Tab-separated table of C-alpha atoms in Angstrom:
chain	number	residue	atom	x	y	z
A	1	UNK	CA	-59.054	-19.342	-8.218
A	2	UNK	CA	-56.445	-20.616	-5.284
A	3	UNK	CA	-58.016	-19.539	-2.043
A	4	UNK	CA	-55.686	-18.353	1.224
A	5	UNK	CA	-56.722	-20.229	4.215
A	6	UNK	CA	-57.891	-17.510	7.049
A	7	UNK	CA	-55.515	-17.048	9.914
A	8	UNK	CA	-58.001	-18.569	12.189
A	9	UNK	CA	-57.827	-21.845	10.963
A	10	UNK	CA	-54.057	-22.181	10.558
A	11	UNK	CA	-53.801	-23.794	14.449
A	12	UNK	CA	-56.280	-26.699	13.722
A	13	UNK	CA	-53.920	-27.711	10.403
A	14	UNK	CA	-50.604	-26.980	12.239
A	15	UNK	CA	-51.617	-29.097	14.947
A	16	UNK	CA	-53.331	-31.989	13.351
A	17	UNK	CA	-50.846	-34.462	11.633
A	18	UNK	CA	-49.427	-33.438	8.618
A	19	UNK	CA	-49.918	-35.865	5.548
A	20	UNK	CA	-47.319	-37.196	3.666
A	21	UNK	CA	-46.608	-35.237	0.548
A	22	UNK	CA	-44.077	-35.768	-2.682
A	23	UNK	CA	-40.719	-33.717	-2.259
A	24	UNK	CA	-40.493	-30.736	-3.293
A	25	UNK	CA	-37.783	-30.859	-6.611
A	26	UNK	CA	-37.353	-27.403	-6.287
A	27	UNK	CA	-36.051	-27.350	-2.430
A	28	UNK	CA	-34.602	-30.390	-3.242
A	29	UNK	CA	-32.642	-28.828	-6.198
A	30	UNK	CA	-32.395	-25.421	-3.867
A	31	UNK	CA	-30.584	-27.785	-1.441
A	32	UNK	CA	-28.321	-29.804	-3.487
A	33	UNK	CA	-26.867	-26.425	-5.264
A	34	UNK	CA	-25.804	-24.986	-1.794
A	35	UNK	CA	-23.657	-27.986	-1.231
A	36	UNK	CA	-21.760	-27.054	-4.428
A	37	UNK	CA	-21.788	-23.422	-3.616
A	38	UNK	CA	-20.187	-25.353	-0.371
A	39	UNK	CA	-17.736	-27.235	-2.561
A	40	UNK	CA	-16.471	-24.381	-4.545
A	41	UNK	CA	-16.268	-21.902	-1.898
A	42	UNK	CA	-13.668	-24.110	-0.098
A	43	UNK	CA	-11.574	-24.968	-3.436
A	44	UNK	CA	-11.342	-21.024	-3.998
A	45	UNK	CA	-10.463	-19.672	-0.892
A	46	UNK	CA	-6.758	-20.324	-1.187
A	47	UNK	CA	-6.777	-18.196	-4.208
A	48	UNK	CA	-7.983	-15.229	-2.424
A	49	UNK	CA	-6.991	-12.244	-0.717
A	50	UNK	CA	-8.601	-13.255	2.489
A	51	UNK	CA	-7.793	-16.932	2.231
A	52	UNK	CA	-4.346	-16.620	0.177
A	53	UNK	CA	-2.088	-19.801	1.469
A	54	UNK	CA	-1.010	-20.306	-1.988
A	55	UNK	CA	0.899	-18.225	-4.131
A	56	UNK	CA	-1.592	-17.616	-6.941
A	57	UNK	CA	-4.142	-15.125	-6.428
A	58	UNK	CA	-7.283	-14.352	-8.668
A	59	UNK	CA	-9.536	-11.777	-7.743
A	60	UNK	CA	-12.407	-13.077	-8.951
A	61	UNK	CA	-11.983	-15.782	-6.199
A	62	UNK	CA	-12.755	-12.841	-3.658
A	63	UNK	CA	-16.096	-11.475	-5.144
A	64	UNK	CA	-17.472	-15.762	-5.111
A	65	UNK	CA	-16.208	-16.182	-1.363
A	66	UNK	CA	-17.793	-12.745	-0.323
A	67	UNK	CA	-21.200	-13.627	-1.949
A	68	UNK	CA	-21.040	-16.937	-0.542
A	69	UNK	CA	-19.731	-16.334	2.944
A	70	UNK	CA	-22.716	-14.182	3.172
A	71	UNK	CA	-25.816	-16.136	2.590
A	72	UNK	CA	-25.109	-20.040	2.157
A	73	UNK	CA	-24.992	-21.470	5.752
A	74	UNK	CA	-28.047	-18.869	6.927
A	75	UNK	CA	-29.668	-20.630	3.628
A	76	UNK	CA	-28.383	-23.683	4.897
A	77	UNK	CA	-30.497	-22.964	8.020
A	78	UNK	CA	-33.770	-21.709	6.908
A	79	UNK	CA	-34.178	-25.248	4.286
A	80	UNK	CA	-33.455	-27.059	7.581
A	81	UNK	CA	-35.982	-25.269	9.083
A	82	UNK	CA	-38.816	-25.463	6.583
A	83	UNK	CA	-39.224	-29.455	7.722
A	84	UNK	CA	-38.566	-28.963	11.843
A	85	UNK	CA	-41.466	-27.626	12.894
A	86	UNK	CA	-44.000	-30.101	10.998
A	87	UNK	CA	-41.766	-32.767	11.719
A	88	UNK	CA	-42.144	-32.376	15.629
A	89	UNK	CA	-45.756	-32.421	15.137
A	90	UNK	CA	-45.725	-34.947	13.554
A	91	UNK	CA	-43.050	-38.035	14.983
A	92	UNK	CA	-43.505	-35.928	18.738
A	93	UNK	CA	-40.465	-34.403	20.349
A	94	UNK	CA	-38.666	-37.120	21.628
A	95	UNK	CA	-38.807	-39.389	18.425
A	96	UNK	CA	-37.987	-35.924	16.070
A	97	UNK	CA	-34.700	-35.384	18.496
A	98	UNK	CA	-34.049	-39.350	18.217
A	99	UNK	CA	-33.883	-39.109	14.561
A	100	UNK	CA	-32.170	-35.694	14.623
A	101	UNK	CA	-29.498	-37.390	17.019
A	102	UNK	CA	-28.780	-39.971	14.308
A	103	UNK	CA	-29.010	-37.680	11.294
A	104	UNK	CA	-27.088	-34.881	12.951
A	105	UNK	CA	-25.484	-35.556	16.266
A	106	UNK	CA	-23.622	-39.140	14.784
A	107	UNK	CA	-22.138	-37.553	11.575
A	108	UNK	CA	-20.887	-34.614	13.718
A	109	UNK	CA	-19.273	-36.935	16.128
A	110	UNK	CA	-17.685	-39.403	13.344
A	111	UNK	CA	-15.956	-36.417	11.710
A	112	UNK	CA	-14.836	-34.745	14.513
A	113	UNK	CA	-12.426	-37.481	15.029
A	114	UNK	CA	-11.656	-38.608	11.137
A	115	UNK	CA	-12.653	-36.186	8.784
A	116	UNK	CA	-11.385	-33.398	10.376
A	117	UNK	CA	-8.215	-34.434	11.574
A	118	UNK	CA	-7.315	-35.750	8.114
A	119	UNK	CA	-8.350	-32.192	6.694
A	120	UNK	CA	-6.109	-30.183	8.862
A	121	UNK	CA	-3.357	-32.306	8.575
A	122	UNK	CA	-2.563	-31.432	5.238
A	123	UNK	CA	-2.180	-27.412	6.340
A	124	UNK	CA	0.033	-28.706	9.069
A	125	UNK	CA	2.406	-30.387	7.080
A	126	UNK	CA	3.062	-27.851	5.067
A	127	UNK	CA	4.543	-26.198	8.241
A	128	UNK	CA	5.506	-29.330	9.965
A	129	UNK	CA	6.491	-32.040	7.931
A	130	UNK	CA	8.294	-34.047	10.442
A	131	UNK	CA	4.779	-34.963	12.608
A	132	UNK	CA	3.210	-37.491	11.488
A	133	UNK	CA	-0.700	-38.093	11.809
A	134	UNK	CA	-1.044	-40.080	15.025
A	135	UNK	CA	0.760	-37.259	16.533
A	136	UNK	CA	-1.243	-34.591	14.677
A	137	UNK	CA	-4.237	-36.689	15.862
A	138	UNK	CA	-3.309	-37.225	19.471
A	139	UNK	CA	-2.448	-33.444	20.132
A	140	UNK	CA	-5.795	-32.293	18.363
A	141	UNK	CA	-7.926	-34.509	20.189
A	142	UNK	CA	-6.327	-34.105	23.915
A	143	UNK	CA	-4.857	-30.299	23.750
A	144	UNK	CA	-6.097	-28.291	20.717
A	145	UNK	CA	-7.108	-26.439	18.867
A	146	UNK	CA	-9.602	-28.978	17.541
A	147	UNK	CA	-11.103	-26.619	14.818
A	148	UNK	CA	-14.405	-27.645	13.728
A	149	UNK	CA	-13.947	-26.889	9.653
A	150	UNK	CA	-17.973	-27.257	7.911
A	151	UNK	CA	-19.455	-29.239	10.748
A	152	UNK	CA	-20.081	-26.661	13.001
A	153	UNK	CA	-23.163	-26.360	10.720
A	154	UNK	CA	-24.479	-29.871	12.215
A	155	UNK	CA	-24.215	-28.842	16.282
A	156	UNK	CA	-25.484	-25.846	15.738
A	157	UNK	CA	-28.380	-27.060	13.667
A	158	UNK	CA	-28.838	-29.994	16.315
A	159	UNK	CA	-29.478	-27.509	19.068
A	160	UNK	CA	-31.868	-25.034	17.383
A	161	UNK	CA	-33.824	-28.673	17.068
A	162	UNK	CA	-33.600	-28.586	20.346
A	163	UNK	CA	-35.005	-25.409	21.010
A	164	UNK	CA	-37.520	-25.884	18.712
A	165	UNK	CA	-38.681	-28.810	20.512
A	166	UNK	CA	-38.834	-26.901	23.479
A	167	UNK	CA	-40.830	-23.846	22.416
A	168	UNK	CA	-43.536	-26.716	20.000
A	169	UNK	CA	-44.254	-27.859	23.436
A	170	UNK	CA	-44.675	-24.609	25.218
A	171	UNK	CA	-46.851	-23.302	22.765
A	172	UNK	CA	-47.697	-25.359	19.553
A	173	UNK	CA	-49.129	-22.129	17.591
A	174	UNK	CA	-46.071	-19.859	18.558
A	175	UNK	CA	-45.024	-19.807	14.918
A	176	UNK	CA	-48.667	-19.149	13.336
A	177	UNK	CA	-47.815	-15.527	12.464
A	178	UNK	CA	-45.033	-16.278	10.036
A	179	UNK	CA	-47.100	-18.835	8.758
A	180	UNK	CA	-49.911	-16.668	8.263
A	181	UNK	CA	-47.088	-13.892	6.909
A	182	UNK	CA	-46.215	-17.043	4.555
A	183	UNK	CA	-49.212	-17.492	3.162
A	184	UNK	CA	-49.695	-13.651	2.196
A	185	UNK	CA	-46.484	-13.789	0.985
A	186	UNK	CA	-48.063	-16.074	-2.096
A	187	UNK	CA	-49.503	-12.639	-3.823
A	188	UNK	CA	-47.167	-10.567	-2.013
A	189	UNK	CA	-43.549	-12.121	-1.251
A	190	UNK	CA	-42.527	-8.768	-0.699
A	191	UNK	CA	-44.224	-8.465	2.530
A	192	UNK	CA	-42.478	-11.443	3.598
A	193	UNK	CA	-38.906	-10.250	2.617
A	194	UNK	CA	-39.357	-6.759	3.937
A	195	UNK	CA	-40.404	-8.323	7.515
A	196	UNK	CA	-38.104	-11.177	7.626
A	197	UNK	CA	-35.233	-8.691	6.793
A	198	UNK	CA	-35.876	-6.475	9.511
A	199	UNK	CA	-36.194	-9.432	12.302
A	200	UNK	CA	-32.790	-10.847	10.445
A	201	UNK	CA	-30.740	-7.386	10.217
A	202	UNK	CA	-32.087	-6.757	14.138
A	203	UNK	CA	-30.346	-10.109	15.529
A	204	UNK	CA	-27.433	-9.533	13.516
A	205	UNK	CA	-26.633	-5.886	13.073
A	206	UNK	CA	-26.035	-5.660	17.402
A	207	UNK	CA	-24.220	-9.104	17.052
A	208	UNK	CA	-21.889	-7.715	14.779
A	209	UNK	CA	-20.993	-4.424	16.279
A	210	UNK	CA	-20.255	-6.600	19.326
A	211	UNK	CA	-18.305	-9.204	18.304
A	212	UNK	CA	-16.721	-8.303	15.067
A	213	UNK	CA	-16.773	-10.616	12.092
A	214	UNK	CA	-14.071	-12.893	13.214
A	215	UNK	CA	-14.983	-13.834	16.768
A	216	UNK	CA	-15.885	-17.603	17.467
A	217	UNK	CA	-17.103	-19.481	20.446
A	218	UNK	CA	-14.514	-22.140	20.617
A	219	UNK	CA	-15.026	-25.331	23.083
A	220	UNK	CA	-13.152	-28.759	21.120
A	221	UNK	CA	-14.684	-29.446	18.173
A	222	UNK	CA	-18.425	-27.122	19.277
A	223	UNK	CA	-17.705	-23.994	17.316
A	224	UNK	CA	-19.502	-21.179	15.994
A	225	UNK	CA	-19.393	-17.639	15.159
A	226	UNK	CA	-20.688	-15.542	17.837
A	227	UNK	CA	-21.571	-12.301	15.483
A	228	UNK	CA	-24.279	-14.814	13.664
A	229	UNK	CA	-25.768	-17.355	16.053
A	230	UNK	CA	-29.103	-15.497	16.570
A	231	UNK	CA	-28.789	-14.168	12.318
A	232	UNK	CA	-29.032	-18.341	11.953
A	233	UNK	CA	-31.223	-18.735	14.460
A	234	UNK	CA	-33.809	-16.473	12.823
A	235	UNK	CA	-33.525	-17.938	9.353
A	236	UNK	CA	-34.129	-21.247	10.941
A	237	UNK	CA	-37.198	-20.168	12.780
A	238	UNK	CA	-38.809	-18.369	9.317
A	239	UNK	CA	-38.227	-21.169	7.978
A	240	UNK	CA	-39.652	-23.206	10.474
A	241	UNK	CA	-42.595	-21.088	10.600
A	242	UNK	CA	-43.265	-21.313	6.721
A	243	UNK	CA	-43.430	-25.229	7.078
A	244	UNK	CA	-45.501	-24.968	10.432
A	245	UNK	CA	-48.988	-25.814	7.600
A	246	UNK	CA	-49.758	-25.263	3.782
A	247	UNK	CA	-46.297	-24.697	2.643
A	248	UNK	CA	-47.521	-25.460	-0.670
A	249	UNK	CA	-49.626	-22.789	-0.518
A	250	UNK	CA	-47.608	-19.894	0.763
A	251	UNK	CA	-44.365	-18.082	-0.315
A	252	UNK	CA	-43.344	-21.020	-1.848
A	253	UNK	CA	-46.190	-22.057	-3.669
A	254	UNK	CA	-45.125	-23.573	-7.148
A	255	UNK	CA	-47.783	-21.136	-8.877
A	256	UNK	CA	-46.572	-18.157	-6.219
A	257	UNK	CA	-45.958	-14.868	-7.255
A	258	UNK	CA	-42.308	-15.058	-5.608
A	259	UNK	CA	-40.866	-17.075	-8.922
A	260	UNK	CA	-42.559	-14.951	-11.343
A	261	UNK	CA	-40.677	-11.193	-9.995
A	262	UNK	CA	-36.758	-12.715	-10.132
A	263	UNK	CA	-35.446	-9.831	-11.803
A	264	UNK	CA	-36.582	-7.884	-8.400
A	265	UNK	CA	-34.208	-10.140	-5.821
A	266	UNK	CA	-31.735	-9.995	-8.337
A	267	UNK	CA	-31.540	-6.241	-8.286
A	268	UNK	CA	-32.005	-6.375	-4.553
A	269	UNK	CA	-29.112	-8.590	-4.395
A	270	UNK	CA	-26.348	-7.139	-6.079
A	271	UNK	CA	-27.126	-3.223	-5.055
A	272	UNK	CA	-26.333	-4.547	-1.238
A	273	UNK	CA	-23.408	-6.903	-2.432
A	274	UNK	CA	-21.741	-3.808	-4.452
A	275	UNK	CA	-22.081	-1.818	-1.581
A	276	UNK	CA	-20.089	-4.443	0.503
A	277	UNK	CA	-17.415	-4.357	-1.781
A	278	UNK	CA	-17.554	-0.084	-1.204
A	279	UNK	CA	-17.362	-0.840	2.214
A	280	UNK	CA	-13.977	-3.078	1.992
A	281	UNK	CA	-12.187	-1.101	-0.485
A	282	UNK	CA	-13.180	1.736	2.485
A	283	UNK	CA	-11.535	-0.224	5.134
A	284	UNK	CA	-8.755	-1.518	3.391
A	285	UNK	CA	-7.631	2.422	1.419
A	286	UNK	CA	-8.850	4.721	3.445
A	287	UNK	CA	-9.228	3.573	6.916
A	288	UNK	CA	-6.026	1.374	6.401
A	289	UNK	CA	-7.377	-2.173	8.434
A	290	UNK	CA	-7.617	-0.455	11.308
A	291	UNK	CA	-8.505	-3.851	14.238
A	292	UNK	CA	-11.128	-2.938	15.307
A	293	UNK	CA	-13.206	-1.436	12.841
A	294	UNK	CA	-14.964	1.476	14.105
A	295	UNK	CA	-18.855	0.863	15.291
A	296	UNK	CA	-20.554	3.039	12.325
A	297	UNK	CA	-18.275	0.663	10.010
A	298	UNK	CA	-19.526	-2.770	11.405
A	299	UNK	CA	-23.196	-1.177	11.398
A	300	UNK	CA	-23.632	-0.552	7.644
A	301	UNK	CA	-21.508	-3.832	6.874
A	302	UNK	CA	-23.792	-5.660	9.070
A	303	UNK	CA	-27.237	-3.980	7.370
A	304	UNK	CA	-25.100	-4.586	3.375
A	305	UNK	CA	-24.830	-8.609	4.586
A	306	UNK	CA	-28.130	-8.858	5.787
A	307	UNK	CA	-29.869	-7.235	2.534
A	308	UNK	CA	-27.938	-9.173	0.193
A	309	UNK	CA	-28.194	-12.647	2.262
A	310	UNK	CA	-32.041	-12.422	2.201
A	311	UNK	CA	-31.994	-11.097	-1.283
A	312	UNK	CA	-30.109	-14.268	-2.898
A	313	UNK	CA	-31.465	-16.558	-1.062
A	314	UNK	CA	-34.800	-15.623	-2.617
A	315	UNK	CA	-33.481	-15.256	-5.764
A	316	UNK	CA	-31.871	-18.457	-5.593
A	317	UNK	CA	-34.914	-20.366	-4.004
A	318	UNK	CA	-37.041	-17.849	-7.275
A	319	UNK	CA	-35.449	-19.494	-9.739
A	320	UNK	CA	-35.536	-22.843	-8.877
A	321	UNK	CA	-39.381	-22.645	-8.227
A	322	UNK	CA	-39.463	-21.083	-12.167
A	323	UNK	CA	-37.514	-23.273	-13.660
A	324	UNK	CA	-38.266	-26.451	-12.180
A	325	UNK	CA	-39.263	-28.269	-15.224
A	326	UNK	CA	-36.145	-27.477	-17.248
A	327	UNK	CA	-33.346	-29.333	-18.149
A	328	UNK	CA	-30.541	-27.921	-16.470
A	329	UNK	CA	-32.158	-27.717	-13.230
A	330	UNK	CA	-32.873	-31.331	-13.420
A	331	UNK	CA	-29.297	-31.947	-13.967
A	332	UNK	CA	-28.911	-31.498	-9.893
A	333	UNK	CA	-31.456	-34.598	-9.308
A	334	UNK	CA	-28.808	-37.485	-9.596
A	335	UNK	CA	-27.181	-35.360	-6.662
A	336	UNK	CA	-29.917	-34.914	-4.482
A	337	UNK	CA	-29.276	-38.251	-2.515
A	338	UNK	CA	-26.044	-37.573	-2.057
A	339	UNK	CA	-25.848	-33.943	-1.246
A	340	UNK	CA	-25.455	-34.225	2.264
A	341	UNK	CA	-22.671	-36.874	1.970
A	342	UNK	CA	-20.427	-34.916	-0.109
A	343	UNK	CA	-21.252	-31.846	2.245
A	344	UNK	CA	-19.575	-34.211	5.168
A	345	UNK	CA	-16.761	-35.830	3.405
A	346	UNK	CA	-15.460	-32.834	0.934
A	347	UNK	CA	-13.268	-30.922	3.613
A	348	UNK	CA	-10.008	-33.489	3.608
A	349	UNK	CA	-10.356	-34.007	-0.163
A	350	UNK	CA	-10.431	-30.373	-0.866
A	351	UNK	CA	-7.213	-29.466	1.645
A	352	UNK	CA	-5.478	-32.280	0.157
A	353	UNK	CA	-5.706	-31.226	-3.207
A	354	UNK	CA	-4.835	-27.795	-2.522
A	355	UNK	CA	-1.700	-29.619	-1.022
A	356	UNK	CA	-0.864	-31.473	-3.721
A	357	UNK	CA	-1.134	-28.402	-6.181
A	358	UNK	CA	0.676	-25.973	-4.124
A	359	UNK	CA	3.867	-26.780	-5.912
A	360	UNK	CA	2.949	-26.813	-9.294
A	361	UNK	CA	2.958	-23.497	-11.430
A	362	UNK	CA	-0.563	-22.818	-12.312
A	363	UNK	CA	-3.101	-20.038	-12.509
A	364	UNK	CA	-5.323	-19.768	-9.964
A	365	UNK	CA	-7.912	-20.435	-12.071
A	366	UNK	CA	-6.757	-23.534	-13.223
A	367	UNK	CA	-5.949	-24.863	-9.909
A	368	UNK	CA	-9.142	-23.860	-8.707
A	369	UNK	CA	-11.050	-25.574	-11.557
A	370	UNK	CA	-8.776	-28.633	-10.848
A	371	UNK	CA	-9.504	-28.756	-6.997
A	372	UNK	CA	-13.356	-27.606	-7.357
A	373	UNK	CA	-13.773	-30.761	-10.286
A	374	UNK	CA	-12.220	-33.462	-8.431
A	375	UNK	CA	-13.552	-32.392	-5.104
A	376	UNK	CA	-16.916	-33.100	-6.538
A	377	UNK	CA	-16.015	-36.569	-8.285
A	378	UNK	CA	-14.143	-37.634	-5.153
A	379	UNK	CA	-16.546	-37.213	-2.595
A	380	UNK	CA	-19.690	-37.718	-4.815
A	381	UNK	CA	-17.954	-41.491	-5.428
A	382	UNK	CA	-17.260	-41.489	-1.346
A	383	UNK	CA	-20.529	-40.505	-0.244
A	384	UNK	CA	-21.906	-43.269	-2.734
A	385	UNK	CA	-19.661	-46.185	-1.763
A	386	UNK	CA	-20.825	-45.092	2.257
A	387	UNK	CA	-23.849	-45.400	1.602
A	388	UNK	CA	-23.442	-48.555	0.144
A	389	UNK	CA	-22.885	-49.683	3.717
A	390	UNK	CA	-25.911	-51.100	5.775
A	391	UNK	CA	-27.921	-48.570	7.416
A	392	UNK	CA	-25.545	-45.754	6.219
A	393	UNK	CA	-28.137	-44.543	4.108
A	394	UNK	CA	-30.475	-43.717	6.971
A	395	UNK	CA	-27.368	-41.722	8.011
A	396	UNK	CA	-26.099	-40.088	4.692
């Protein structure tokens, strides 16, 4: 029988250093999927209601961007956390924030100035074909707006490293309860969800009532949503906390009870997400988009979104833990290396393909399909010839 180490001796393995263990295929697999989820939420949008710059519509488009929107960066978060804490322990702060510099901080600063300049010059000239891109460039970079697009994930991500490495050196064993909650949550993942969505819905639900859903802290190229900094922040720290020791031995646990009770996150997934959509067609037919939304609205939006973002990100991180050994979740492994690549070089091809099939008369569907397929091929094929490049690959 698996034994549960006892609380008291989670400090001593936290703090002594961690061994070097074989990836995990399922994160790995877990990881790789959200950077498609990534990819197709962005060749979608303009086929949407909320995105709509082209003239085909499909409302199926709206239900994938509202599922999406509301769990894959916080997912994003929480795999990025499962390695920091463990990681600081073991390389020390400064040479964890060295590495997270050149991982992070150097990819953010690269496509700040290429990657997402060419990406938002194909929406301006659609309104203003007569500037060309050294203009475009020149008036991003020295007046603005200099939207971020995707990257605001890797700033963001940089400085709750940061923090992290602030509060490890405070107190090492700071994040031995979820740990200890973690390794329960091996019989009893249950425990885990009901406690991590109550410290996720009481970060966000206030941040949202606040700040809306579509207010952003805006400084060049640094953005971020206000309403979910500290919703991120917490699915970063669980995460970090589940990786602080034994992570093979706690929620996610290959022979965990988490994998084996799918059907339950699934159910707990789409009650919240059907509710969300009761919520909109609220707003939109009988409260008539009224800016702002009243408080009681935002409140049970907020609680709806943070259900159904803990929910599917179980689910999703469930089912790659039970079906690890078949054959179409291996079909992600050729990926892996790549993932993060494509995740960095996919905005420009994806705008400029929407560009290019804004004139023609297709579906949405088919345009979609078109922009989602080639968005993968292109930048899988970019991120592979970059890498190609000396030292990229410690990089990409």
């Amino acid at each position: 029988m698996n034994t549960i180490s006892h609380p008291a001796t989670i400090g001593a393995e936290a703090h002594a250093v961690p061994k070097t263990k074989a990836r995990n295929l399922s994160l790995d697999r877990a990881r790789t999927f959200l950077t498609l989820v990534v990819l197709l939420h962005h060749a979608v949008i303009p086929y949407t209601y909320f995105g709509h710059t082209d003239p085909k519509f499909f409302f199926g488009f709206d239900m994938i961007v509202l599922a999406t929107d509301s769990f894959f960066m916080a997912m994003f978060f929480f795999l990025s956390g499962l390695f920091a804490w463990s990681g600081i322990a073991r390389k020390g702060a400064l040479n964890y924030l060295a590495d997270r510099l050149l991982r992070l901080g150097l990819p953010f600063v690269i496509c700040a100035f290429t990657v997402i300049p060419l990406a938002y010059y194909a929406i301006s000239l659609r309104h203003h074909p007569e500037i060309g891109f050294s203009e475009y460039w020149w008036k991003m970079v020295t007046e603005g707006p200099w939207p971020s697009g995707p990257i605001w994930f890797l700033w963001v991500l940089l400085g709750f490293d940061l923090v992290a490495c602030t509060l490890h050196r405070l107190s090492p064993n700071l994040l031995d309860p979820i740990n200890r909650l973690s390794l329960h949550g091996r019989r009893r993942p249950a425990a885990f969800f009901a406690v991590m969505l109550a410290v996720t819905a009481a970060f966000y639900v206030p941040g949202r009532m606040l700040y809306g859903p579509s207010s952003w802290f805006e400084f060049g190229p640094f953005s971020v949503q206000h309403g979910r900094v500290m919703l991120y922040a917490t699915y970063f720290f669980f995460g970090a906390g589940i990786g602080v020791a034994n992570m093979d031995r706690g929620l996610l646990a290959a022979d965990g009870r988490m994998a084996r009770v799918s059907w339950d996150w699934t159910v707990l997934a789409i009650v919240p997400y059907c509710l969300l959509w009761v919520l909109i067609f609220i707003k939109r037919e009988v409260l008539g988009n009224p800016s702002p939304l009243p408080n009681w609205y935002e409140g049970l939006y907020a609680i709806c979104f943070a259900v159904f973002s803990v929910a599917i990100m179980f689910l999703i991180l469930a089912f790659f833990q039970r079906f690890r050994q078949s054959g179409s979740a291996k079909l992600l492994d050729p990926m892996q290396a790549d993932a993060y690549g494509m995740f960095l070089v996919h905005y420009p091809i994806a705008l400029w393909l929407q560009y290019w099939l804004f004139d023609y008369d297709l579906p949405a569907i088919v345009k979609a399909t078109i922009g989602f397929v080639l968005t993968v091929a292109f930048s899988w094929a970019l991120t592979r010839a970059l890498r190609q490049i000396p030292g990229a690959a410690k990089v990409l």
